[in-house]
Amino acid sequence: MNRVYCVGRNYAAHAIEMGHDPDKEPPFFFQKNPDNLLLEGQDFPYPSKSNDVHHEIELAVALKSGGTNIPVEEASDCIFGYAVSLDMTRRDLQGQMKKLGRPWEIGKAFEHSAPCTAIVPAGEIGHPSEGQIWLKINGEMRQEGNLNQLIWKIPEMISYLSDLFELRAGDVILTGTPSGVGPVQRGDDLHGHVEGVGDLHVKVI
Ligand code: MN
């Protein structure tokens, strides 16, 4: 694993639920730490200093190559595969930082904040551009969207990032979450799904 890039507000309905106008404010990036990834089968420990930890179900993209200034039409060649992931967020701390105009690290880049399935190679499943993405908690549907609602498409994200950073094999990009984000509680069973990619099961402890 190299770097973990995350896209913010990449589904219009989620941007609106967070109080933003997707037509006026385009998506943007932040990072988590590579060791924040929580591998499939492990429990998510409720983190310190927060009483409002939210789930964000996301499609993750893993790169097998990188570079700089990658054209959109060549970006898919950099993709190794895809995974189902969660961008777990201390929403209360993130909200405080937003209000003060400060960085989001304490809200986003904490231990175990990125539960993720094993990567499914694009050689097996192709490059998904549509398909359901959803999250259930204890069997109840909470988030629902479709990959065809992504504002920035995956090749566009890779190209854009490669103008800012040198992308490398082992980089992971979390592509944003559909609407319906909300709090989790200790004891919850989270079940995330991305059509054509797989299922992620995480217990909050
Ligand atoms: Mn997110």
XYZ file of N, CA, C and O and ligand atoms in Angstrom:
821
model
N 0.846 -1.191 0.000
C 0.000 0.000 0.000
C 0.885 1.246 0.000
O 1.866 1.302 0.740
N 0.540 2.202 -0.822
C 1.335 3.432 -0.852
C 0.542 4.566 -0.202
O 0.629 4.758 1.004
N -0.267 5.272 -0.959
C -1.056 6.365 -0.382
C -2.544 6.064 -0.488
O -2.962 5.302 -1.350
N -3.334 6.706 0.373
C -4.791 6.586 0.305
C -5.372 7.975 0.053
O -5.324 8.846 0.925
N -5.861 8.172 -1.159
C -6.527 9.418 -1.527
C -8.036 9.213 -1.416
O -8.557 8.150 -1.753
N -8.726 10.241 -0.943
C -10.182 10.170 -0.814
C -10.799 11.369 -1.516
O -10.285 12.484 -1.413
N -11.912 11.134 -2.203
C -12.623 12.219 -2.865
C -13.792 12.645 -1.997
O -14.537 11.793 -1.500
N -13.941 13.944 -1.822
C -15.068 14.498 -1.067
C -16.153 14.991 -2.004
O -15.874 15.566 -3.050
N -17.414 14.751 -1.598
C -18.603 15.262 -2.310
C -18.607 14.904 -3.788
O -18.740 15.773 -4.651
N -18.492 13.609 -4.066
C -18.456 13.166 -5.462
C -19.791 12.590 -5.930
O -19.890 12.089 -7.043
N -20.802 12.608 -5.047
C -22.178 12.279 -5.452
C -23.016 13.496 -5.089
O -22.963 13.976 -3.937
N -23.800 13.998 -6.049
C -24.546 15.241 -5.829
C -25.450 15.146 -4.603
O -25.499 16.075 -3.786
N -26.156 14.013 -4.447
C -27.121 13.903 -3.342
C -26.423 13.980 -1.984
O -26.986 14.493 -1.012
N -25.189 13.466 -1.902
C -24.449 13.564 -0.638
C -23.957 14.991 -0.408
O -24.012 15.498 0.718
N -23.480 15.655 -1.472
C -23.055 17.053 -1.322
C -24.215 17.890 -0.773
O -24.039 18.702 0.139
N -25.416 17.655 -1.303
C -26.595 18.424 -0.869
C -26.930 18.111 0.590
O -27.199 19.014 1.383
N -26.861 16.817 0.985
C -27.210 16.482 2.377
C -26.209 17.088 3.361
O -26.521 17.271 4.527
N -24.976 17.378 2.878
C -23.977 18.003 3.745
C -24.042 19.530 3.663
O -23.191 20.225 4.226
N -25.022 20.058 2.933
C -25.244 21.499 2.909
C -24.474 22.244 1.835
O -24.225 23.443 1.963
N -24.094 21.545 0.756
C -23.317 22.176 -0.310
C -24.037 22.050 -1.646
O -24.845 21.150 -1.855
N -23.726 22.977 -2.558
C -24.308 22.960 -3.895
C -23.297 22.342 -4.862
O -22.275 22.956 -5.165
N -23.567 21.116 -5.347
C -22.588 20.432 -6.201
C -22.316 21.170 -7.512
O -21.291 20.938 -8.150
N -23.245 22.060 -7.929
C -23.000 22.812 -9.162
C -21.976 23.922 -8.951
O -21.334 24.382 -9.896
N -21.844 24.380 -7.688
C -20.940 25.513 -7.419
C -19.625 25.058 -6.808
O -18.620 25.757 -6.919
N -19.641 23.904 -6.112
C -18.430 23.450 -5.432
C -18.066 22.068 -5.954
O -18.716 21.092 -5.613
N -17.040 21.993 -6.795
C -16.665 20.688 -7.346
C -16.057 19.795 -6.271
O -15.677 20.261 -5.193
N -15.953 18.468 -6.543
C -15.312 17.554 -5.590
C -13.860 17.964 -5.324
O -13.297 18.786 -6.050
N -13.279 17.384 -4.306
C -11.919 17.738 -3.891
C -11.325 16.514 -3.207
O -12.017 15.514 -2.997
N -10.035 16.601 -2.867
C -9.359 15.432 -2.293
C -8.838 15.699 -0.891
O -8.521 16.831 -0.528
N -8.766 14.627 -0.111
C -7.991 14.631 1.136
C -7.342 13.262 1.227
O -7.566 12.402 0.366
N -6.490 13.048 2.227
C -5.809 11.764 2.336
C -6.045 11.121 3.698
O -6.242 11.798 4.703
N -6.024 9.793 3.682
C -5.892 9.021 4.909
C -4.493 8.418 4.888
O -3.784 8.491 3.890
N -4.120 7.782 5.990
C -2.813 7.127 6.056
C -2.946 5.675 5.611
O -3.953 5.030 5.912
N -1.941 5.152 4.912
C -2.032 3.753 4.454
C -2.321 2.773 5.592
O -3.032 1.792 5.397
N -1.795 3.039 6.783
C -2.045 2.098 7.880
C -3.398 2.315 8.554
O -3.709 1.661 9.547
N -4.219 3.222 8.000
C -5.603 3.345 8.469
C -6.505 2.281 7.858
O -7.651 2.112 8.291
N -6.012 1.575 6.843
C -6.832 0.535 6.216
C -7.075 -0.600 7.211
O -6.160 -1.031 7.912
N -8.321 -1.047 7.262
C -8.712 -2.145 8.139
C -9.113 -3.295 7.233
O -10.056 -3.186 6.448
N -8.368 -4.379 7.305
C -8.606 -5.456 6.362
C -9.864 -6.234 6.702
O -10.276 -6.329 7.862
N -10.455 -6.759 5.645
C -11.670 -7.556 5.718
C -11.598 -8.585 6.852
O -10.563 -9.220 7.054
N -12.706 -8.720 7.587
C -12.750 -9.721 8.650
C -12.375 -9.172 10.011
O -12.555 -9.843 11.024
N -11.851 -7.929 10.044
C -11.496 -7.330 11.332
C -12.606 -6.391 11.801
O -13.317 -5.811 10.995
N -12.727 -6.258 13.121
C -13.739 -5.365 13.691
C -13.254 -3.919 13.678
O -12.051 -3.649 13.697
N -14.216 -2.989 13.649
C -13.903 -1.552 13.686
C -14.060 -1.068 15.128
O -15.186 -1.020 15.638
N -12.960 -0.710 15.782
C -13.080 -0.206 17.152
C -13.560 1.253 17.146
O -12.973 2.090 16.460
N -14.633 1.538 17.879
C -15.153 2.917 17.938
C -14.031 3.822 18.425
O -13.422 3.565 19.463
N -13.698 4.889 17.666
C -12.502 5.676 17.992
C -12.710 6.633 19.164
O -13.847 6.935 19.550
N -11.611 7.141 19.682
C -11.632 8.069 20.814
C -12.114 9.449 20.382
O -12.142 9.774 19.187
N -12.511 10.255 21.364
C -12.767 11.693 21.184
C -13.911 12.027 20.250
O -13.960 13.123 19.687
N -14.816 11.089 20.016
C -15.953 11.371 19.137
C -17.195 10.698 19.683
O -17.130 9.607 20.247
N -18.340 11.383 19.500
C -19.632 10.776 19.805
C -20.501 10.710 18.560
O -21.706 10.485 18.654
N -19.892 10.939 17.399
C -20.680 10.979 16.157
C -19.838 10.439 14.999
O -19.451 11.176 14.101
N -19.583 9.125 15.046
C -18.783 8.484 14.000
C -19.715 8.025 12.888
O -20.668 7.278 13.145
N -19.475 8.503 11.674
C -20.341 8.197 10.533
C -19.744 7.165 9.598
O -18.523 7.079 9.444
N -20.644 6.444 8.923
C -20.272 5.535 7.836
C -20.355 6.266 6.507
O -21.260 7.088 6.302
N -19.410 5.986 5.611
C -19.494 6.441 4.217
C -19.064 5.264 3.344
O -17.882 4.929 3.288
N -20.011 4.629 2.677
C -19.679 3.502 1.801
C -19.060 4.044 0.495
O -19.549 5.027 -0.053
N -17.982 3.442 0.049
C -17.292 3.961 -1.140
C -16.690 2.816 -1.967
O -16.243 1.808 -1.423
N -16.638 3.015 -3.255
C -15.866 2.141 -4.143
C -14.402 2.565 -4.045
O -14.089 3.758 -4.167
N -13.510 1.609 -3.818
C -12.073 1.907 -3.782
C -11.417 1.406 -5.072
O -11.801 0.360 -5.611
N -10.443 2.170 -5.538
C -9.680 1.828 -6.738
C -8.223 1.645 -6.330
O -7.677 2.496 -5.621
N -7.599 0.553 -6.730
C -6.184 0.307 -6.414
C -5.362 0.381 -7.692
O -5.737 -0.201 -8.722
N -4.255 1.104 -7.640
C -3.423 1.301 -8.831
C -2.300 0.272 -8.919
O -1.745 -0.147 -7.907
N -1.960 -0.114 -10.133
C -0.819 -1.003 -10.376
C 0.343 -0.244 -10.994
O 1.449 -0.775 -11.129
N 0.080 1.000 -11.419
C 1.132 1.863 -11.962
C 0.689 3.294 -11.766
O -0.442 3.542 -11.325
N 1.558 4.233 -12.066
C 1.206 5.625 -11.825
C 1.945 6.553 -12.745
O 2.073 6.291 -13.939
N 2.456 7.653 -12.163
C 3.151 8.663 -12.946
C 2.563 10.026 -12.693
O 1.788 10.223 -11.741
N 2.960 10.965 -13.528
C 2.435 12.323 -13.428
C 1.796 12.710 -14.766
O 2.127 12.135 -15.810
N 0.885 13.658 -14.699
C 0.227 14.180 -15.916
C -0.333 13.061 -16.792
O -0.085 13.008 -17.998
N -1.091 12.176 -16.177
C -1.675 11.040 -16.901
C -2.939 11.521 -17.624
O -3.850 12.054 -16.986
N -3.010 11.359 -18.954
C -4.228 11.770 -19.664
C -5.420 10.907 -19.251
O -5.250 9.719 -18.937
N -6.608 11.496 -19.261
C -7.828 10.779 -18.861
C -7.966 9.471 -19.634
O -8.290 8.429 -19.070
N -7.650 9.531 -20.930
C -7.887 8.332 -21.766
C -6.883 7.212 -21.497
O -7.099 6.066 -21.919
N -5.801 7.512 -20.766
C -4.834 6.461 -20.413
C -4.940 6.038 -18.948
O -4.246 5.120 -18.507
N -5.820 6.707 -18.195
C -5.849 6.517 -16.737
C -6.268 5.110 -16.333
O -5.747 4.554 -15.359
N -7.187 4.504 -17.069
C -7.666 3.166 -16.693
C -6.555 2.124 -16.758
O -6.618 1.097 -16.077
N -5.533 2.393 -17.586
C -4.405 1.450 -17.689
C -3.643 1.341 -16.367
O -2.891 0.379 -16.175
N -3.788 2.326 -15.484
C -3.081 2.328 -14.191
C -3.811 1.498 -13.133
O -3.267 1.279 -12.043
N -5.035 1.058 -13.432
C -5.864 0.427 -12.395
C -5.576 -1.064 -12.288
O -5.663 -1.785 -13.283
N -5.249 -1.497 -11.066
C -5.126 -2.937 -10.812
C -6.497 -3.555 -10.555
O -6.846 -4.594 -11.114
N -7.274 -2.917 -9.677
C -8.576 -3.498 -9.361
C -9.384 -2.620 -8.430
O -9.048 -1.452 -8.205
N -10.444 -3.225 -7.889
C -11.448 -2.483 -7.140
C -11.777 -3.211 -5.834
O -11.628 -4.432 -5.746
N -12.249 -2.444 -4.856
C -12.641 -3.015 -3.573
C -13.821 -2.228 -3.022
O -14.125 -1.124 -3.475
N -14.486 -2.816 -2.035
C -15.555 -2.128 -1.312
C -14.947 -1.584 -0.027
O -14.278 -2.334 0.705
N -15.168 -0.303 0.241
C -14.513 0.298 1.400
C -15.469 1.216 2.157
O -16.551 1.553 1.674
N -15.047 1.602 3.346
C -15.780 2.579 4.157
C -14.821 3.702 4.543
O -13.692 3.442 4.959
N -15.286 4.933 4.358
C -14.544 6.109 4.820
C -15.179 6.499 6.158
O -16.093 7.317 6.202
N -14.709 5.850 7.243
C -15.276 6.143 8.562
C -14.805 7.532 9.005
O -13.641 7.903 8.813
N -15.727 8.295 9.579
C -15.503 9.730 9.794
C -15.969 10.154 11.178
O -17.112 9.875 11.555
N -15.075 10.814 11.921
C -15.517 11.452 13.181
C -16.190 12.757 12.779
O -15.550 13.803 12.673
N -17.523 12.695 12.531
C -18.215 13.837 11.928
C -18.184 15.049 12.847
O -18.108 16.195 12.387
N -18.246 14.830 14.160
C -18.232 15.975 15.077
C -16.895 16.716 15.001
O -16.849 17.942 14.917
N -15.797 15.958 14.966
C -14.480 16.615 14.893
C -14.273 17.249 13.518
O -13.733 18.347 13.395
N -14.723 16.557 12.453
C -14.603 17.128 11.114
C -15.378 18.444 11.033
O -14.900 19.419 10.460
N -16.577 18.463 11.646
C -17.401 19.666 11.622
C -16.724 20.840 12.317
O -16.761 21.974 11.827
N -16.076 20.543 13.449
C -15.351 21.613 14.160
C -14.218 22.164 13.303
O -13.996 23.372 13.240
N -13.505 21.275 12.620
C -12.377 21.696 11.793
C -12.853 22.510 10.586
O -12.242 23.499 10.216
N -13.982 22.064 9.990
C -14.546 22.812 8.850
C -14.868 24.239 9.268
O -14.555 25.201 8.571
N -15.516 24.362 10.435
C -15.948 25.665 10.924
C -14.760 26.598 11.122
O -14.827 27.785 10.867
N -13.640 26.023 11.555
C -12.449 26.827 11.840
C -11.524 26.959 10.632
O -10.487 27.614 10.712
N -11.884 26.299 9.523
C -11.030 26.343 8.336
C -9.737 25.580 8.519
O -8.719 25.912 7.922
N -9.765 24.538 9.349
C -8.559 23.763 9.653
C -8.594 22.417 8.922
O -9.645 21.983 8.463
N -7.439 21.736 8.837
C -7.400 20.449 8.126
C -8.291 19.393 8.786
O -8.596 19.474 9.972
N -8.643 18.389 7.989
C -9.612 17.376 8.397
C -9.007 16.146 9.061
O -9.737 15.224 9.429
N -7.695 16.092 9.205
C -7.049 14.845 9.660
C -7.723 14.206 10.861
O -7.942 12.997 10.881
N -8.030 14.994 11.890
C -8.561 14.367 13.118
C -9.942 13.772 12.895
O -10.370 12.893 13.630
N -10.637 14.252 11.853
C -11.942 13.685 11.543
C -11.879 12.476 10.631
O -12.783 11.648 10.623
N -10.813 12.382 9.848
C -10.775 11.397 8.766
C -9.666 10.357 8.874
O -9.858 9.210 8.456
N -8.481 10.761 9.350
C -7.295 9.910 9.180
C -6.873 9.267 10.497
O -5.752 9.435 10.949
N -7.816 8.526 11.103
C -7.524 7.882 12.392
C -7.400 6.374 12.195
O -7.736 5.834 11.131
N -6.955 5.688 13.226
C -6.724 4.248 13.156
C -7.991 3.511 12.715
O -9.079 3.788 13.224
N -7.823 2.570 11.812
C -8.893 1.678 11.345
C -10.012 2.420 10.602
O -11.114 1.900 10.467
N -9.744 3.654 10.145
C -10.816 4.478 9.561
C -11.172 4.099 8.131
O -12.085 4.702 7.562
N -10.474 3.118 7.556
C -10.785 2.733 6.171
C -10.918 1.212 6.034
O -10.054 0.555 5.444
N -12.012 0.636 6.563
C -12.255 -0.795 6.329
C -12.349 -1.069 4.825
O -12.923 -0.265 4.083
N -11.792 -2.195 4.389
C -11.683 -2.437 2.937
C -11.631 -3.936 2.657
O -10.951 -4.679 3.369
N -12.334 -4.357 1.616
C -12.258 -5.769 1.199
C -10.944 -6.021 0.474
O -10.208 -5.091 0.141
N -10.695 -7.286 0.184
C -9.605 -7.631 -0.725
C -9.894 -6.996 -2.088
O -11.047 -6.766 -2.450
N -8.826 -6.704 -2.821
C -8.986 -6.065 -4.136
C -9.341 -7.123 -5.179
O -8.707 -8.172 -5.248
N -10.362 -6.819 -5.964
C -10.755 -7.704 -7.065
C -10.119 -7.159 -8.340
O -10.330 -5.992 -8.687
N -9.312 -7.965 -9.042
C -8.610 -7.431 -10.220
C -9.561 -6.995 -11.333
O -10.569 -7.667 -11.608
N -9.215 -5.875 -11.980
C -9.998 -5.408 -13.133
C -9.976 -6.451 -14.245
O -10.922 -6.543 -15.038
N -8.925 -7.263 -14.282
C -8.863 -8.347 -15.254
C -10.014 -9.331 -15.119
O -10.364 -10.028 -16.078
N -10.596 -9.401 -13.902
C -11.727 -10.311 -13.681
C -13.081 -9.635 -13.871
O -14.028 -10.249 -14.348
N -13.177 -8.382 -13.443
C -14.509 -7.733 -13.404
C -14.623 -6.539 -14.346
O -15.688 -5.925 -14.436
N -13.543 -6.173 -15.031
C -13.594 -4.986 -15.882
C -13.540 -3.719 -15.055
O -13.078 -3.730 -13.905
N -13.999 -2.602 -15.636
C -13.983 -1.299 -14.964
C -15.427 -0.853 -14.739
O -16.080 -0.370 -15.670
N -15.937 -1.035 -13.517
C -17.358 -0.717 -13.284
C -17.631 0.780 -13.404
O -16.968 1.593 -12.763
N -18.589 1.160 -14.242
C -18.976 2.564 -14.365
C -20.430 2.761 -13.958
O -20.897 3.881 -13.834
N -21.143 1.667 -13.770
C -22.470 1.756 -13.166
C -22.724 0.501 -12.349
O -22.001 -0.491 -12.462
N -23.724 0.586 -11.500
C -24.019 -0.525 -10.602
C -24.346 0.022 -9.233
O -23.876 1.097 -8.842
N -25.150 -0.726 -8.484
C -25.607 -0.266 -7.175
C -24.458 -0.220 -6.178
O -23.576 -1.079 -6.183
N -24.506 0.790 -5.322
C -23.619 0.878 -4.159
C -24.510 1.172 -2.971
O -25.333 2.092 -3.023
N -24.429 0.336 -1.938
C -25.324 0.560 -0.786
C -24.667 0.115 0.515
O -23.676 -0.630 0.518
N -25.247 0.589 1.613
C -24.806 0.169 2.944
C -26.025 -0.130 3.808
O -26.960 0.676 3.888
N -26.004 -1.300 4.450
C -27.031 -1.653 5.421
C -26.397 -1.706 6.809
O -25.242 -2.124 6.945
N -27.168 -1.276 7.811
C -26.744 -1.456 9.202
C -27.755 -2.365 9.882
O -28.966 -2.082 9.865
N -27.269 -3.459 10.448
C -28.144 -4.458 11.076
C -29.294 -4.830 10.146
O -30.437 -4.971 10.579
N -28.998 -4.948 8.860
C -29.977 -5.385 7.877
C -30.854 -4.284 7.306
O -31.659 -4.523 6.408
N -30.703 -3.063 7.803
C -31.566 -1.962 7.362
C -30.815 -1.050 6.391
O -29.698 -0.612 6.694
N -31.443 -0.761 5.252
C -30.783 0.058 4.233
C -30.565 1.488 4.731
O -31.494 2.126 5.231
N -29.337 2.002 4.619
C -29.040 3.372 5.063
C -28.513 4.246 3.929
O -28.795 5.435 3.874
N -27.695 3.693 3.080
C -27.132 4.476 1.968
C -27.401 3.720 0.683
O -27.224 2.497 0.629
N -27.805 4.447 -0.339
C -28.067 3.827 -1.638
C -27.692 4.793 -2.744
O -28.063 5.961 -2.707
N -26.962 4.288 -3.719
C -26.628 5.099 -4.878
C -26.244 4.203 -6.028
O -26.415 2.985 -5.972
N -25.717 4.843 -7.091
C -25.275 4.089 -8.251
C -23.962 4.693 -8.726
O -23.798 5.921 -8.715
N -23.046 3.836 -9.126
C -21.736 4.331 -9.575
C -21.867 5.300 -10.751
O -20.980 6.124 -10.973
N -22.981 5.222 -11.485
C -23.142 6.147 -12.613
C -23.456 7.569 -12.151
O -23.543 8.482 -12.972
N -23.608 7.754 -10.813
C -23.849 9.100 -10.268
C -22.562 9.812 -9.862
O -22.618 10.957 -9.383
N -21.417 9.157 -10.011
C -20.153 9.810 -9.656
C -19.986 11.100 -10.470
O -20.127 11.079 -11.695
N -19.701 12.205 -9.786
C -19.512 13.482 -10.483
C -18.185 13.432 -11.249
O -18.143 13.685 -12.454
N -17.093 13.139 -10.537
C -15.817 12.879 -11.203
C -15.723 11.383 -11.464
O -15.794 10.571 -10.535
N -15.601 11.005 -12.737
C -15.435 9.601 -13.088
C -14.018 9.156 -12.694
O -13.111 9.983 -12.539
N -13.851 7.853 -12.556
C -12.579 7.345 -12.029
C -11.368 7.769 -12.884
O -10.369 8.233 -12.328
N -11.413 7.656 -14.209
C -10.248 8.122 -14.989
C -9.964 9.617 -14.791
O -8.803 10.034 -14.789
N -11.023 10.392 -14.585
C -10.831 11.830 -14.335
C -10.136 12.066 -12.999
O -9.280 12.945 -12.872
N -10.508 11.266 -11.980
C -9.858 11.402 -10.666
C -8.372 11.084 -10.774
O -7.538 11.792 -10.204
N -8.058 9.995 -11.466
C -6.653 9.582 -11.584
C -5.853 10.654 -12.317
O -4.760 11.037 -11.890
N -6.412 11.152 -13.411
C -5.723 12.175 -14.191
C -5.506 13.440 -13.357
O -4.401 13.994 -13.309
N -6.556 13.863 -12.655
C -6.482 15.077 -11.833
C -5.430 14.917 -10.742
O -4.592 15.801 -10.536
N -5.469 13.780 -10.031
C -4.492 13.544 -8.952
C -3.070 13.523 -9.497
O -2.137 14.003 -8.851
N -2.904 12.970 -10.706
C -1.548 12.827 -11.264
C -0.956 14.168 -11.686
O 0.241 14.271 -11.919
N -1.815 15.197 -11.802
C -1.297 16.547 -12.056
C -0.768 17.182 -10.767
O 0.016 18.120 -10.809
N -1.216 16.658 -9.617
C -0.845 17.238 -8.312
C 0.233 16.438 -7.595
O 1.040 16.980 -6.847
N 0.184 15.104 -7.781
C 1.074 14.187 -7.069
C 1.636 13.182 -8.059
O 1.078 12.993 -9.141
N 2.703 12.503 -7.650
C 3.195 11.399 -8.457
C 2.485 10.135 -7.982
O 2.721 9.655 -6.862
N 1.620 9.613 -8.807
C 0.889 8.398 -8.439
C 1.805 7.194 -8.608
O 2.700 7.185 -9.455
N 1.540 6.167 -7.792
C 2.393 4.976 -7.815
C 1.553 3.712 -7.640
O 0.447 3.748 -7.099
N 2.144 2.603 -8.052
C 1.530 1.309 -7.753
C 1.312 1.222 -6.245
O 2.192 1.610 -5.472
N 0.155 0.709 -5.843
C -0.147 0.614 -4.416
C -0.953 1.789 -3.886
O -1.404 1.752 -2.747
N -1.129 2.819 -4.702
C -2.037 3.892 -4.279
C -3.478 3.392 -4.332
O -3.843 2.604 -5.211
N -4.276 3.875 -3.377
C -5.700 3.531 -3.316
C -6.492 4.832 -3.329
O -6.109 5.805 -2.670
N -7.566 4.855 -4.109
C -8.432 6.041 -4.163
C -9.830 5.640 -3.717
O -10.439 4.735 -4.293
N -10.322 6.298 -2.671
C -11.717 6.126 -2.251
C -12.531 7.170 -2.999
O -12.224 8.368 -2.921
N -13.555 6.719 -3.731
C -14.133 7.547 -4.787
C -15.332 8.393 -4.372
O -15.959 9.012 -5.215
N -15.646 8.422 -3.067
C -16.749 9.255 -2.604
C -17.955 8.417 -2.226
O -18.055 7.239 -2.582
N -18.864 9.040 -1.464
C -19.990 8.281 -0.907
C -21.324 8.832 -1.386
O -21.470 10.054 -1.553
N -22.315 7.940 -1.612
C -23.660 8.416 -1.931
C -24.348 8.970 -0.688
O -23.790 8.935 0.411
N -25.568 9.453 -0.825
C -26.262 10.067 0.305
C -26.702 9.014 1.323
O -26.684 7.815 1.048
N -27.070 9.494 2.496
C -27.567 8.605 3.552
C -26.572 8.360 4.664
O -26.771 7.476 5.495
N -25.476 9.145 4.694
C -24.491 8.950 5.757
C -25.148 9.204 7.115
O -26.108 9.959 7.225
N -24.606 8.541 8.138
C -25.173 8.702 9.470
C -24.309 7.993 10.489
O -23.304 7.358 10.140
N -24.706 8.082 11.773
C -23.868 7.554 12.847
C -23.924 6.030 12.971
O -24.931 5.404 12.631
N -22.846 5.463 13.479
C -22.809 4.046 13.857
C -22.712 3.964 15.378
O -22.318 4.919 16.040
N -23.093 2.787 15.905
C -23.007 2.535 17.348
C -22.231 1.250 17.581
O -22.223 0.370 16.710
N -21.644 1.142 18.757
C -20.991 -0.126 19.105
C -22.003 -1.268 19.010
O -23.135 -1.126 19.465
N -21.590 -2.364 18.414
C -22.472 -3.513 18.244
C -23.109 -3.593 16.861
O -23.647 -4.635 16.488
N -23.054 -2.488 16.088
C -23.662 -2.493 14.747
C -22.915 -3.438 13.803
O -21.679 -3.518 13.826
N -23.683 -4.097 12.953
C -23.125 -4.864 11.838
C -23.293 -4.043 10.563
O -24.425 -3.764 10.142
N -22.177 -3.659 9.961
C -22.224 -2.894 8.717
C -22.039 -3.857 7.552
O -21.153 -4.711 7.580
N -22.885 -3.713 6.545
C -22.781 -4.535 5.335
C -22.798 -3.609 4.130
O -23.834 -3.022 3.808
N -21.642 -3.455 3.514
C -21.533 -2.626 2.322
C -21.487 -3.481 1.075
O -20.967 -4.602 1.101
N -22.023 -2.948 -0.016
C -22.075 -3.707 -1.270
C -21.800 -2.784 -2.443
O -22.317 -1.664 -2.493
N -20.997 -3.247 -3.373
C -20.864 -2.587 -4.677
C -21.085 -3.660 -5.733
O -20.375 -4.670 -5.764
N -22.086 -3.418 -6.560
C -22.472 -4.391 -7.593
C -21.280 -4.696 -8.497
O -20.594 -3.790 -8.971
N -21.021 -5.974 -8.669
C -19.932 -6.379 -9.548
C -18.572 -6.387 -8.874
O -17.588 -6.832 -9.468
N -18.497 -5.877 -7.634
C -17.212 -5.822 -6.915
C -17.236 -6.741 -5.702
O -16.356 -7.584 -5.523
N -18.266 -6.592 -4.850
C -18.338 -7.498 -3.706
C -19.046 -6.910 -2.506
O -19.780 -5.927 -2.617
N -18.790 -7.532 -1.357
C -19.471 -7.206 -0.107
C -18.441 -7.037 1.013
O -17.484 -7.808 1.104
N -18.690 -6.039 1.844
C -17.827 -5.760 2.994
C -18.649 -5.893 4.263
O -19.723 -5.283 4.382
N -18.181 -6.705 5.196
C -18.866 -6.872 6.491
C -17.946 -6.392 7.598
O -16.798 -6.857 7.695
N -18.429 -5.479 8.409
C -17.633 -4.923 9.510
C -18.510 -4.806 10.745
O -19.643 -4.311 10.661
N -17.987 -5.220 11.879
C -18.705 -5.033 13.143
C -18.051 -3.884 13.913
O -16.822 -3.814 14.005
N -18.895 -3.002 14.475
C -18.398 -1.887 15.290
C -18.306 -2.376 16.722
O -19.300 -2.870 17.285
N -17.123 -2.252 17.329
C -16.953 -2.738 18.712
C -16.470 -1.596 19.615
O -16.039 -0.562 19.130
Mn -15.828 9.919 1.930
